[in-house]
Coordinates of C-alpha atoms in Angstrom, one line a residue:
Chain A
M276 CA -8.2 -15.5 78.5
S277 CA -6.9 -15.5 82.1
F278 CA -5.6 -12.4 83.8
L279 CA -2.0 -13.8 83.7
T280 CA -2.1 -14.3 79.9
H281 CA -3.4 -10.8 79.5
L282 CA -0.6 -9.5 81.7
A283 CA 2.1 -11.5 79.8
R284 CA 0.7 -10.3 76.4
R285 CA 0.8 -6.7 77.6
L286 CA 4.4 -7.1 78.9
L287 CA 5.5 -8.6 75.6
L288 CA 4.0 -5.7 73.7
M289 CA 6.1 -3.3 75.8
I290 CA 9.3 -4.6 74.3
P291 CA 8.8 -3.2 70.8
M292 CA 7.5 0.0 72.4
L293 CA 10.7 0.3 74.5
I294 CA 12.8 -0.2 71.4
G295 CA 10.8 2.4 69.6
I296 CA 11.2 4.9 72.4
T297 CA 14.9 4.5 72.6
L298 CA 15.2 4.6 68.8
L299 CA 13.3 7.9 68.8
L300 CA 15.5 9.4 71.5
F301 CA 18.6 8.1 69.7
I302 CA 17.4 9.8 66.5
V303 CA 16.8 13.1 68.3
T304 CA 20.3 13.1 69.8
R305 CA 22.3 11.7 66.9
I306 CA 20.7 13.0 63.8
V307 CA 19.1 16.3 64.7
P308 CA 22.2 18.1 66.0
V309 CA 24.9 18.7 63.4
N310 CA 27.6 17.3 65.7
P311 CA 26.4 14.5 68.0
L312 CA 29.5 15.1 70.1
S313 CA 27.9 18.3 71.3
V314 CA 25.2 16.2 72.9
I315 CA 27.8 14.0 74.8
L316 CA 30.5 16.5 75.7
T317 CA 30.7 20.0 77.1
E318 CA 32.1 22.7 74.9
K319 CA 35.2 22.8 77.1
S320 CA 36.0 19.2 76.8
M321 CA 35.5 19.4 73.0
D322 CA 38.9 21.2 72.8
N323 CA 40.6 18.2 74.4
P324 CA 41.4 15.7 71.6
E325 CA 41.9 12.8 74.1
V326 CA 38.5 13.3 75.7
V327 CA 36.9 13.6 72.2
Q328 CA 38.5 10.4 71.1
A329 CA 37.4 8.6 74.3
A330 CA 33.8 9.7 73.7
I331 CA 34.0 8.6 70.1
N332 CA 35.2 5.2 71.1
R333 CA 32.8 4.8 74.0
W334 CA 29.7 5.7 71.9
G335 CA 31.0 4.3 68.7
L336 CA 30.5 7.6 66.8
D337 CA 32.9 6.6 64.0
K338 CA 30.7 3.5 63.3
P339 CA 27.7 3.3 61.1
L340 CA 24.4 4.5 62.6
P341 CA 22.8 1.1 63.2
E342 CA 25.9 0.0 65.1
Q343 CA 25.8 3.2 67.1
Y344 CA 22.3 2.5 68.1
W345 CA 23.3 -1.0 69.2
I346 CA 26.1 0.5 71.3
Y347 CA 23.7 3.0 72.7
L348 CA 21.3 0.2 73.7
K349 CA 24.1 -1.8 75.3
N350 CA 25.2 1.2 77.3
L351 CA 21.5 1.8 78.3
A352 CA 21.1 -1.8 79.4
Q353 CA 23.9 -1.2 81.9
G354 CA 22.2 1.9 83.2
E355 CA 24.7 4.1 81.4
L356 CA 23.0 7.3 80.4
G357 CA 26.1 9.5 80.1
T358 CA 27.4 12.1 82.5
S359 CA 25.6 15.3 83.3
F360 CA 27.4 18.4 82.1
K361 CA 26.1 20.4 85.0
T362 CA 26.3 18.1 88.0
K363 CA 29.2 16.1 86.7
N364 CA 27.5 13.0 88.1
P365 CA 26.3 10.0 86.0
V366 CA 22.8 10.9 84.9
A367 CA 21.4 7.6 86.3
Q368 CA 22.7 8.5 89.7
D369 CA 21.2 12.0 89.5
L370 CA 17.8 10.5 88.5
R371 CA 17.8 8.1 91.4
K372 CA 18.5 11.1 93.7
F373 CA 15.7 13.3 92.3
L374 CA 13.0 10.7 91.5
P375 CA 11.7 10.3 95.1
A376 CA 10.8 14.0 95.5
T377 CA 8.7 13.7 92.3
I378 CA 7.0 10.5 93.5
E379 CA 6.1 12.2 96.8
L380 CA 4.7 15.2 95.0
A381 CA 2.8 13.1 92.4
I382 CA 1.2 11.0 95.2
G383 CA 0.3 14.2 97.1
S384 CA -1.4 15.8 94.1
F385 CA -3.2 12.6 93.2
I386 CA -4.6 12.3 96.7
F387 CA -5.7 15.9 96.5
A388 CA -7.3 15.4 93.1
L389 CA -9.2 12.2 94.1
L390 CA -10.3 13.5 97.5
L391 CA -11.8 16.6 96.0
G392 CA -12.6 15.5 92.4
L393 CA -14.6 12.4 93.2
P394 CA -17.1 14.1 95.7
L395 CA -17.4 17.1 93.5
G396 CA -18.1 14.9 90.5
I397 CA -20.7 12.9 92.4
L398 CA -22.4 15.9 93.9
S399 CA -22.6 17.7 90.6
A400 CA -24.2 14.6 88.9
I401 CA -26.8 14.1 91.7
K402 CA -27.6 17.8 91.8
S403 CA -27.0 18.6 88.2
N404 CA -27.4 22.3 87.3
S405 CA -27.2 23.3 91.0
F406 CA -24.6 25.6 92.6
V407 CA -22.3 22.7 93.2
D408 CA -22.5 21.7 89.6
H409 CA -21.7 25.2 88.3
F410 CA -18.9 25.5 90.9
T411 CA -17.4 22.2 89.7
R412 CA -17.7 23.3 86.1
L413 CA -15.8 26.5 86.9
I414 CA -13.0 24.5 88.8
S415 CA -12.7 22.2 85.8
L416 CA -12.6 25.0 83.3
L417 CA -9.9 26.8 85.2
G418 CA -8.0 23.5 85.6
A419 CA -7.9 23.1 81.9
S420 CA -7.2 26.7 81.0
M421 CA -4.7 27.9 83.6
P422 CA -1.0 27.6 83.1
P423 CA 0.2 25.7 86.2
F424 CA 3.3 27.8 86.4
W425 CA 1.1 30.9 86.7
S426 CA -1.4 29.4 89.2
G427 CA 1.6 28.3 91.4
L428 CA 2.9 31.9 91.5
I429 CA -0.5 33.3 92.4
L430 CA -1.0 30.8 95.2
L431 CA 2.6 31.5 96.5
F432 CA 1.9 35.2 96.5
A433 CA -1.5 34.9 98.2
L434 CA -1.1 32.0 100.7
Y435 CA 2.6 32.2 101.5
Y436 CA 3.6 35.8 101.0
K437 CA 0.4 37.7 102.0
L438 CA -1.5 35.3 104.3
K439 CA 1.4 33.2 105.6
W440 CA -0.8 30.1 105.8
F441 CA 1.7 27.9 104.1
P442 CA 5.5 27.8 103.9
G443 CA 7.3 29.0 100.8
P444 CA 9.2 27.0 98.1
G445 CA 11.3 23.9 99.0
R446 CA 10.6 20.4 100.3
I447 CA 11.3 21.0 104.0
D448 CA 12.3 23.9 106.3
A449 CA 16.1 24.4 105.9
R450 CA 16.4 25.0 109.7
I451 CA 14.9 21.6 110.5
G452 CA 16.9 19.7 107.8
S453 CA 16.1 16.6 105.8
P454 CA 15.4 13.2 107.5
P455 CA 18.0 10.5 107.0
T456 CA 17.3 8.8 103.7
V457 CA 15.5 5.5 103.8
T458 CA 12.9 5.7 101.0
G459 CA 13.7 9.3 99.8
L460 CA 10.1 10.2 100.6
F461 CA 10.3 12.8 103.3
L462 CA 7.0 12.0 104.9
I463 CA 7.8 8.4 105.4
D464 CA 11.5 9.0 106.3
S465 CA 10.6 11.5 109.0
L466 CA 8.1 9.0 110.5
V467 CA 10.7 6.3 110.4
A468 CA 13.1 8.6 112.2
G469 CA 10.3 9.5 114.6
N470 CA 10.8 13.2 114.0
M471 CA 7.4 14.9 114.0
N472 CA 8.8 18.3 113.4
Q473 CA 10.3 17.1 110.1
F474 CA 7.0 15.4 109.3
W475 CA 4.9 18.5 109.7
S476 CA 7.3 20.6 107.9
A477 CA 7.4 18.2 105.0
L478 CA 3.6 17.9 104.9
S479 CA 3.0 21.7 105.0
H480 CA 5.5 22.2 102.2
L481 CA 3.7 19.5 100.1
V482 CA 0.3 21.2 100.2
L483 CA 0.7 24.1 97.8
P484 CA 2.6 22.3 95.1
S485 CA 0.1 19.4 95.4
I486 CA -2.8 21.7 94.8
V487 CA -1.2 23.3 91.8
L488 CA -0.1 20.0 90.3
G489 CA -3.3 18.2 91.2
W490 CA -5.7 20.8 89.7
F491 CA -5.6 19.4 86.2
S492 CA -6.3 15.9 87.4
L493 CA -9.0 17.2 89.7
A494 CA -10.7 18.8 86.7
L495 CA -10.5 15.6 84.7
I496 CA -11.7 13.4 87.6
A497 CA -14.6 15.6 88.5
R498 CA -15.7 15.9 84.8
I499 CA -15.6 12.2 84.0
T500 CA -17.2 11.2 87.3
R501 CA -20.1 13.6 86.7
S502 CA -20.7 12.6 83.1
S503 CA -20.4 8.8 83.6
L504 CA -22.5 8.9 86.8
L505 CA -25.2 10.9 84.9
E506 CA -25.2 8.3 82.2
V507 CA -25.5 5.4 84.7
L508 CA -28.2 7.1 86.7
G509 CA -30.5 6.9 83.8
L510 CA -30.2 3.1 83.4
D511 CA -32.9 0.5 84.1
Y512 CA -31.1 -1.2 87.0
I513 CA -31.0 2.1 88.9
R514 CA -34.7 2.5 88.5
T515 CA -35.2 -1.1 89.7
A516 CA -33.0 -0.4 92.8
R517 CA -35.0 2.8 93.5
A518 CA -38.3 1.0 92.9
K519 CA -37.2 -1.6 95.5
G520 CA -37.2 1.3 98.0
M521 CA -33.5 1.5 98.6
K522 CA -32.1 4.6 100.2
E523 CA -30.8 7.1 97.6
W524 CA -27.2 7.2 98.9
F525 CA -27.1 3.4 98.8
V526 CA -28.3 3.3 95.2
I527 CA -25.7 5.8 94.3
M528 CA -22.8 4.4 96.2
R529 CA -23.4 0.7 95.7
H530 CA -25.2 0.5 92.3
A531 CA -24.3 3.6 90.3
L532 CA -20.9 4.6 91.3
R533 CA -19.3 1.2 90.9
N534 CA -20.2 1.2 87.2
A535 CA -19.6 4.9 86.7
L536 CA -16.0 4.5 87.9
I537 CA -14.9 2.3 84.9
P538 CA -14.5 5.3 82.5
L539 CA -12.6 7.1 85.4
V540 CA -9.9 4.4 85.4
T541 CA -9.2 5.0 81.7
V542 CA -8.6 8.7 82.3
L543 CA -6.2 8.0 85.2
G544 CA -3.5 7.4 82.6
L545 CA -4.3 10.7 81.0
A546 CA -4.3 12.4 84.4
F547 CA -0.9 10.9 85.0
A548 CA 0.5 12.3 81.8
G549 CA -0.9 15.7 83.0
L550 CA 0.9 15.2 86.3
M551 CA 4.2 14.5 84.6
S552 CA 3.9 17.6 82.3
G553 CA 2.7 19.7 85.2
A554 CA 5.5 18.4 87.5
I555 CA 8.0 20.1 85.2
M556 CA 6.4 23.5 85.8
T557 CA 5.3 23.0 89.4
E558 CA 8.7 21.8 90.6
T559 CA 10.4 24.8 89.0
I560 CA 8.1 27.3 90.7
F561 CA 8.3 25.6 94.1
A562 CA 12.0 24.8 94.0
W563 CA 11.1 21.2 94.4
P564 CA 14.1 19.0 93.8
G565 CA 12.5 16.4 91.6
I566 CA 13.1 15.1 88.1
G567 CA 10.8 17.9 86.6
R568 CA 13.1 20.6 87.9
Y569 CA 16.1 18.5 86.9
A570 CA 14.6 18.4 83.3
V571 CA 14.1 22.2 83.2
E572 CA 17.6 23.0 84.6
S573 CA 19.1 20.5 82.2
S574 CA 17.4 22.2 79.2
A575 CA 18.3 25.7 80.4
N576 CA 21.9 24.6 80.5
L577 CA 21.6 22.5 77.3
D578 CA 22.8 19.6 79.3
Y579 CA 21.8 17.0 76.7
P580 CA 22.7 13.7 78.5
S581 CA 20.5 14.7 81.4
I582 CA 17.6 15.8 79.1
M583 CA 17.7 12.5 77.3
G584 CA 18.0 10.5 80.5
V585 CA 15.1 12.3 82.2
T586 CA 12.9 12.0 79.0
L587 CA 13.6 8.3 78.8
L588 CA 12.8 7.8 82.4
I589 CA 9.5 9.8 82.2
A590 CA 8.5 7.8 79.0
V591 CA 9.2 4.5 80.8
I592 CA 7.2 5.6 83.9
Y593 CA 4.4 6.8 81.7
M594 CA 4.3 3.5 79.9
M595 CA 4.3 1.5 83.2
V596 CA 1.4 3.7 84.5
N597 CA -0.6 3.0 81.3
L598 CA 0.1 -0.7 81.7
L599 CA -1.1 -0.5 85.3
V600 CA -4.3 1.4 84.2
D601 CA -4.9 -1.2 81.5
L602 CA -4.6 -4.0 84.0
M603 CA -6.8 -2.3 86.5
Y604 CA -9.3 -1.9 83.8
A605 CA -9.2 -5.6 83.1
V606 CA -9.6 -6.4 86.8
I607 CA -12.7 -4.1 87.1
D608 CA -14.3 -5.0 83.8
P609 CA -14.2 -8.7 82.9
R610 CA -15.4 -7.9 79.3
I611 CA -12.0 -6.3 78.5
R612 CA -10.2 -9.6 79.4
E613 CA -12.5 -11.5 77.1
A614 CA -12.0 -9.2 74.2
Chain B
M174 CA -59.4 11.9 52.3
W175 CA -59.0 15.2 54.1
V176 CA -57.0 13.5 56.8
L177 CA -54.7 12.0 54.2
V178 CA -54.1 15.4 52.7
M179 CA -53.4 16.8 56.1
G180 CA -51.0 14.0 56.7
K181 CA -49.2 14.6 53.4
K182 CA -49.0 18.3 54.2
T183 CA -47.5 17.7 57.5
N184 CA -45.0 15.3 56.0
N185 CA -44.1 17.9 53.5
T186 CA -43.4 20.4 56.2
V187 CA -41.2 17.9 58.0
S188 CA -39.3 17.0 54.9
L189 CA -38.8 20.7 54.1
A190 CA -37.3 21.3 57.5
R191 CA -35.1 18.3 57.0
S192 CA -33.9 19.4 53.6
E193 CA -31.6 22.0 55.2
A194 CA -28.0 21.0 54.6
P195 CA -26.4 19.4 57.7
W196 CA -23.6 21.9 57.7
V197 CA -26.0 24.8 57.8
R198 CA -27.8 23.3 60.8
R199 CA -24.4 22.8 62.5
W200 CA -23.3 26.4 61.9
R201 CA -26.6 27.6 63.1
S202 CA -26.3 25.6 66.3
L203 CA -22.8 26.9 66.8
L204 CA -24.0 30.5 66.3
H205 CA -26.8 30.0 68.8
N206 CA -24.5 28.6 71.5
P207 CA -23.9 31.4 74.0
M208 CA -20.7 30.0 75.5
A209 CA -19.2 29.5 72.0
M210 CA -20.1 33.0 71.1
I211 CA -18.5 34.4 74.3
G212 CA -15.4 32.4 73.4
L213 CA -15.4 33.8 69.9
A214 CA -15.9 37.3 71.3
I215 CA -12.8 36.9 73.6
I216 CA -10.7 35.7 70.7
L217 CA -11.9 38.5 68.4
F218 CA -11.2 41.0 71.2
W219 CA -7.6 39.8 71.5
A220 CA -7.3 39.7 67.7
L221 CA -8.2 43.4 67.6
V222 CA -5.8 44.2 70.5
A223 CA -3.0 42.4 68.5
L224 CA -4.0 44.3 65.3
F225 CA -4.0 47.7 66.9
A226 CA -1.3 47.1 69.5
D227 CA 0.8 50.1 68.4
R228 CA -2.2 52.4 68.9
I229 CA -3.4 50.8 72.2
A230 CA 0.0 50.5 74.0
P231 CA 1.0 53.8 75.6
F232 CA 4.7 52.8 75.6
D233 CA 7.3 50.9 73.5
P234 CA 7.2 47.4 74.9
L235 CA 11.0 47.2 74.8
E236 CA 11.7 50.6 76.2
Q237 CA 13.6 50.4 79.5
K238 CA 13.3 53.0 82.2
I239 CA 15.7 51.9 85.0
D240 CA 14.6 54.7 87.3
Q241 CA 11.0 53.4 87.2
R242 CA 11.7 49.7 87.6
L243 CA 9.3 47.5 89.6
A244 CA 6.7 50.3 89.9
A245 CA 3.3 49.1 91.1
P246 CA 0.2 49.7 88.9
S247 CA -0.6 53.4 88.6
A248 CA -2.4 55.8 86.4
E249 CA 0.7 56.1 84.2
H250 CA 1.5 52.4 84.1
F251 CA -1.8 50.5 84.4
F252 CA -0.1 47.1 85.0
G253 CA 3.0 48.5 86.6
T254 CA 6.6 48.1 85.3
D255 CA 9.0 45.1 85.3
E256 CA 12.5 44.7 86.6
L257 CA 13.9 46.7 83.7
G258 CA 11.3 49.5 84.0
R259 CA 9.4 48.3 80.9
D260 CA 5.6 49.0 80.9
V261 CA 3.8 45.7 81.6
F262 CA 0.5 46.9 80.0
S263 CA 2.3 47.7 76.7
R264 CA 4.1 44.3 76.9
V265 CA 0.8 42.4 77.5
V266 CA -0.8 44.3 74.5
Y267 CA 2.1 43.5 72.2
G268 CA 2.3 40.0 73.6
A269 CA -1.1 39.3 71.9
R270 CA 0.7 39.5 68.6
I271 CA 2.8 36.4 69.6
S272 CA 0.7 34.4 72.0
L273 CA -2.6 34.6 70.0
P274 CA -1.4 33.2 66.7
I275 CA 1.1 30.6 68.0
G276 CA -1.6 28.2 69.2
L277 CA -3.3 28.4 65.8
I278 CA 0.0 27.9 63.9
V279 CA 0.9 24.8 65.9
I280 CA -2.6 23.3 65.5
V281 CA -3.0 24.1 61.8
F282 CA 0.4 22.6 60.9
A283 CA -0.1 19.6 63.2
M284 CA -3.5 19.1 61.7
V285 CA -2.5 19.4 58.0
V286 CA 0.7 17.3 58.4
G287 CA -1.0 14.7 60.7
S288 CA -4.1 14.5 58.5
L289 CA -2.1 14.0 55.3
I290 CA 0.1 11.3 56.9
G291 CA -2.8 9.6 58.6
A292 CA -5.0 9.7 55.5
S293 CA -2.3 8.2 53.3
A294 CA -1.6 5.5 55.9
G295 CA -5.2 4.6 56.0
Y296 CA -5.7 4.6 52.3
I297 CA -2.4 2.9 51.2
G298 CA -2.3 0.4 54.2
G299 CA 0.2 -2.4 54.4
V300 CA 3.8 -1.8 55.6
Y301 CA 3.6 2.0 55.2
D302 CA 0.5 2.1 57.4
L303 CA 2.2 -0.2 60.0
L304 CA 5.4 2.0 60.1
I305 CA 3.6 5.3 60.3
M306 CA 1.2 4.1 63.1
R307 CA 4.0 2.6 65.1
L308 CA 5.9 5.9 64.8
A309 CA 2.7 7.6 66.1
D310 CA 2.4 5.2 69.0
I311 CA 6.0 5.8 70.0
T312 CA 5.6 9.6 69.9
L313 CA 2.4 9.3 71.9
A314 CA 4.2 7.2 74.5
F315 CA 5.8 10.5 75.8
P316 CA 3.8 13.1 77.6
S317 CA 3.8 15.8 74.9
I318 CA 5.6 18.6 76.7
V319 CA 8.4 16.2 77.8
L320 CA 9.3 15.1 74.3
A321 CA 8.8 18.7 73.0
L322 CA 11.2 19.9 75.7
A323 CA 13.8 17.4 74.6
I324 CA 13.4 18.3 70.9
A325 CA 13.3 22.0 71.6
A326 CA 16.5 21.7 73.7
V327 CA 18.3 19.9 70.9
L328 CA 17.1 22.4 68.3
G329 CA 18.1 25.3 70.5
P330 CA 16.1 28.0 72.2
G331 CA 13.8 30.2 70.1
L332 CA 10.1 30.6 69.3
T333 CA 10.3 28.9 65.8
N334 CA 12.1 25.9 67.3
A335 CA 9.5 25.6 70.0
L336 CA 6.8 25.7 67.4
I337 CA 8.6 23.0 65.4
A338 CA 9.0 20.8 68.5
M339 CA 5.3 21.1 69.3
I340 CA 4.2 20.3 65.8
L341 CA 6.6 17.2 65.8
V342 CA 4.9 15.9 69.0
W343 CA 1.4 16.8 68.0
W344 CA 0.9 15.4 64.5
P345 CA 0.4 11.8 65.6
E346 CA -2.9 12.5 67.4
Y347 CA -4.3 13.9 64.1
A348 CA -2.7 11.1 62.0
R349 CA -4.4 8.5 64.2
L350 CA -7.8 10.1 64.1
M351 CA -7.6 10.7 60.4
R352 CA -6.5 7.2 59.6
G353 CA -9.5 5.9 61.5
Q354 CA -11.8 8.2 59.5
V355 CA -10.3 7.2 56.2
L356 CA -10.6 3.5 57.0
S357 CA -14.3 4.0 57.7
V358 CA -15.0 6.0 54.6
K359 CA -12.8 4.2 52.0
N360 CA -15.1 1.2 51.7
N361 CA -18.1 3.3 50.8
E362 CA -19.6 2.7 47.4
Y363 CA -18.8 6.1 45.9
V364 CA -15.1 5.4 46.5
T365 CA -15.4 2.0 44.9
A366 CA -17.1 3.7 42.0
A367 CA -14.3 6.2 41.6
V368 CA -11.7 3.4 41.6
V369 CA -13.7 1.6 38.9
L370 CA -13.8 4.7 36.9
G371 CA -10.0 4.9 37.0
V372 CA -9.7 8.0 39.1
P373 CA -6.1 8.4 40.3
N374 CA -5.4 7.5 43.9
W375 CA -4.4 11.0 45.1
R376 CA -7.5 12.4 43.5
I377 CA -9.8 9.9 45.2
L378 CA -8.1 10.8 48.5
M379 CA -8.3 14.5 48.0
R380 CA -11.7 14.8 46.3
H381 CA -13.8 11.9 47.7
I382 CA -12.3 10.8 51.0
L383 CA -10.8 13.8 52.7
P384 CA -13.9 16.1 52.5
N385 CA -16.0 13.4 54.2
T386 CA -13.6 12.9 57.1
F387 CA -12.9 16.4 58.2
G388 CA -15.6 16.9 60.8
P389 CA -13.9 15.1 63.7
I390 CA -10.5 16.6 62.8
L391 CA -11.9 20.2 63.0
V392 CA -13.5 19.4 66.3
K393 CA -10.3 18.1 67.7
A394 CA -8.3 21.1 66.4
S395 CA -10.7 23.6 67.9
L396 CA -10.4 21.8 71.3
D397 CA -6.6 21.6 71.1
A398 CA -5.9 25.3 70.3
G399 CA -6.0 26.3 74.0
S400 CA -3.6 23.6 75.1
A401 CA -1.2 24.5 72.3
I402 CA -1.0 28.0 73.6
L403 CA -0.4 26.7 77.2
N404 CA 2.3 24.3 76.0
I405 CA 4.2 26.9 74.0
A406 CA 4.0 29.3 76.9
A407 CA 5.4 26.4 79.1
L408 CA 8.3 26.1 76.8
S409 CA 8.9 29.8 76.9
F410 CA 8.6 29.7 80.7
I411 CA 11.4 27.1 80.8
G412 CA 13.5 29.3 78.5
L413 CA 13.2 27.2 75.3
G414 CA 10.5 29.3 73.6
A415 CA 10.5 33.0 73.0
V416 CA 13.8 34.6 74.1
P417 CA 14.1 37.9 75.9
P418 CA 13.2 40.7 75.3
T419 CA 10.3 39.3 73.3
P420 CA 7.0 40.3 75.1
E421 CA 5.6 36.7 75.0
W422 CA 3.3 36.0 77.9
G423 CA 4.9 32.8 79.1
A424 CA 8.3 34.4 79.0
M425 CA 7.0 37.4 80.9
I426 CA 5.7 35.2 83.7
S427 CA 9.0 33.4 83.7
T428 CA 11.0 36.6 84.3
G429 CA 8.5 37.6 87.0
R430 CA 8.7 34.3 88.9
Y431 CA 11.7 35.3 91.1
K432 CA 9.9 38.5 92.0
F433 CA 6.4 37.0 92.7
Y434 CA 5.9 39.5 95.5
N435 CA 5.8 42.1 92.7
W436 CA 2.6 40.4 91.7
W437 CA 1.7 42.6 88.7
M438 CA 4.7 41.2 86.7
T439 CA 3.1 37.8 86.6
T440 CA -0.6 38.3 87.3
F441 CA -1.5 40.4 84.1
P442 CA 0.3 38.3 81.5
G443 CA -1.2 35.2 83.2
L444 CA -4.7 36.7 83.2
A445 CA -4.3 37.6 79.5
M446 CA -3.2 34.0 78.7
L447 CA -6.0 32.5 80.8
S448 CA -8.6 34.6 79.0
V449 CA -7.4 33.6 75.5
V450 CA -7.2 29.9 76.5
L451 CA -10.7 30.1 78.0
G452 CA -11.9 31.8 74.8
Y453 CA -10.4 29.0 72.6
N454 CA -11.8 26.3 75.0
F455 CA -15.4 27.8 75.0
F456 CA -15.4 28.1 71.3
G457 CA -13.9 24.6 70.9
D458 CA -16.6 23.1 73.2
G459 CA -19.2 24.8 71.0
V460 CA -17.7 23.4 67.8
R461 CA -17.7 20.0 69.4
D462 CA -21.3 20.3 70.5
A463 CA -22.4 21.4 67.0
F464 CA -20.2 19.1 64.8
D465 CA -19.8 15.9 66.8
P466 CA -23.0 13.9 66.6
R467 CA -21.9 11.8 69.6
T468 CA -22.1 14.6 72.1
T469 CA -25.5 15.4 73.5
S470 CA -25.7 18.3 75.9
R471 CA -27.1 17.5 79.2

């Protein structure tokens, strides 16, 4: 089966999945609350009969449930996710505004996790049961056991409040101001504007939240790299390579690591789910104006249209990332395509 | 001749050693795993703290002393006081009564509900199986905390609702695992024999299939308990779990977050949570090593 057929099949499989995701969210918003209007309107506008009637018409609330779902889908297809109670903006517009900050943070933490996790995993496999190995195990254990909202506060206290090594919460120094929006990613936008002050401020603000958010992925990457490299290092072709007199680092980098990385690709999807969950906490602690904080603020205000909008967006992103991981897997390992 | 006898003797010894039931061997291996025992000790320690909280805590966890608010740790208040002058040490101690069992409650319910659904899907098959598994797929298409957040928000803030939300997003993992187990067991000869003998379906499932599928489920449950605690704490931190003034650790960290320079308000409940989650994770790893034949310790 060619790569394109594989891609097409995976894309087709996404359609029922998308329908399922919207159906589940529809059920959560329409059937769980006693009055679905409470999910669409604020308490104040519930007193206004005209607004109530308009909402009933727009979302077809007087129609049978299957028809309501159809209307919900049609609204969704037009990018209509309702209006946020809190910001009074269309939810879709809010999400567009907040998404770039989350993407920047996610990329930052992924780079942190890969840059540290990969070498730590490799070193602890080569020198198994050494100091590096124990250190990596400790880092991994903490990554899996520490609540991110707590580690964020501890880092803020130590590295910002006490040692003053890094700036406090926020995306950029308020005195410097944000760069003019091109991509919404401050690092790129400040470079486009040619303002290095903004660039350095944005970069230094990115460090702490990236560490907090990336820790979970770092733990995962280091652990998987270690165990799969250990497995590969015991195989025959590695012994052959060594017997041919190759340098040890060449054996590891060219022969072992390439094959050890395959399991790593599969956990990248898992790591990404961790990032999305972690983003909710990390953005709250670091006053990071992304969709995670938007989700938290929406739930604190019981702003249902925003909660449902952001949940749908995260589910779709998560699905796309899993598709990407799957395709990467097929690129790396031809056996997957054949299967 | 003598050699033959010796050989026989040796074989007998080997077969005697092997005659030990597998579950005895597994339990023994768990009991001899130092990390698992450290984990168990941590959990037991916190269980005792929870049990005797009223004797250990020097103050009422809800008692407010406004004149002593935000006091740093001292001989009187070991962990300092919070923004309402409540004793943080007493709150951490009483918090064990909430934070320790919630992880177990979520996991036990998700495990029982998920296993029953997954087992019935695997055993019955057909359209029912298809529908259940697609529902599981869809639920798993969300990062768990995100869907839990949406469900908890719709249900309204409160610890019970947070628990319900977590169970609703967690059961599919167990259902999927259990379904796979049942599919691999249900074609065994002893199941066919039970069918031929006319044993009712539910009895075959309960008596013959489920007991043979429980190992991997238990392993998963013991590995999941720590993350269940973290996720519930996360919901409390957001304001959708335990509501004030409940001394739940996640909620305590949440109230301390705007005063992170009063480090004691967040550090101690966080350390308590970290130790419990580490305890569950150590124990869970031990259970996996002992009960999962695929893992070999390196």
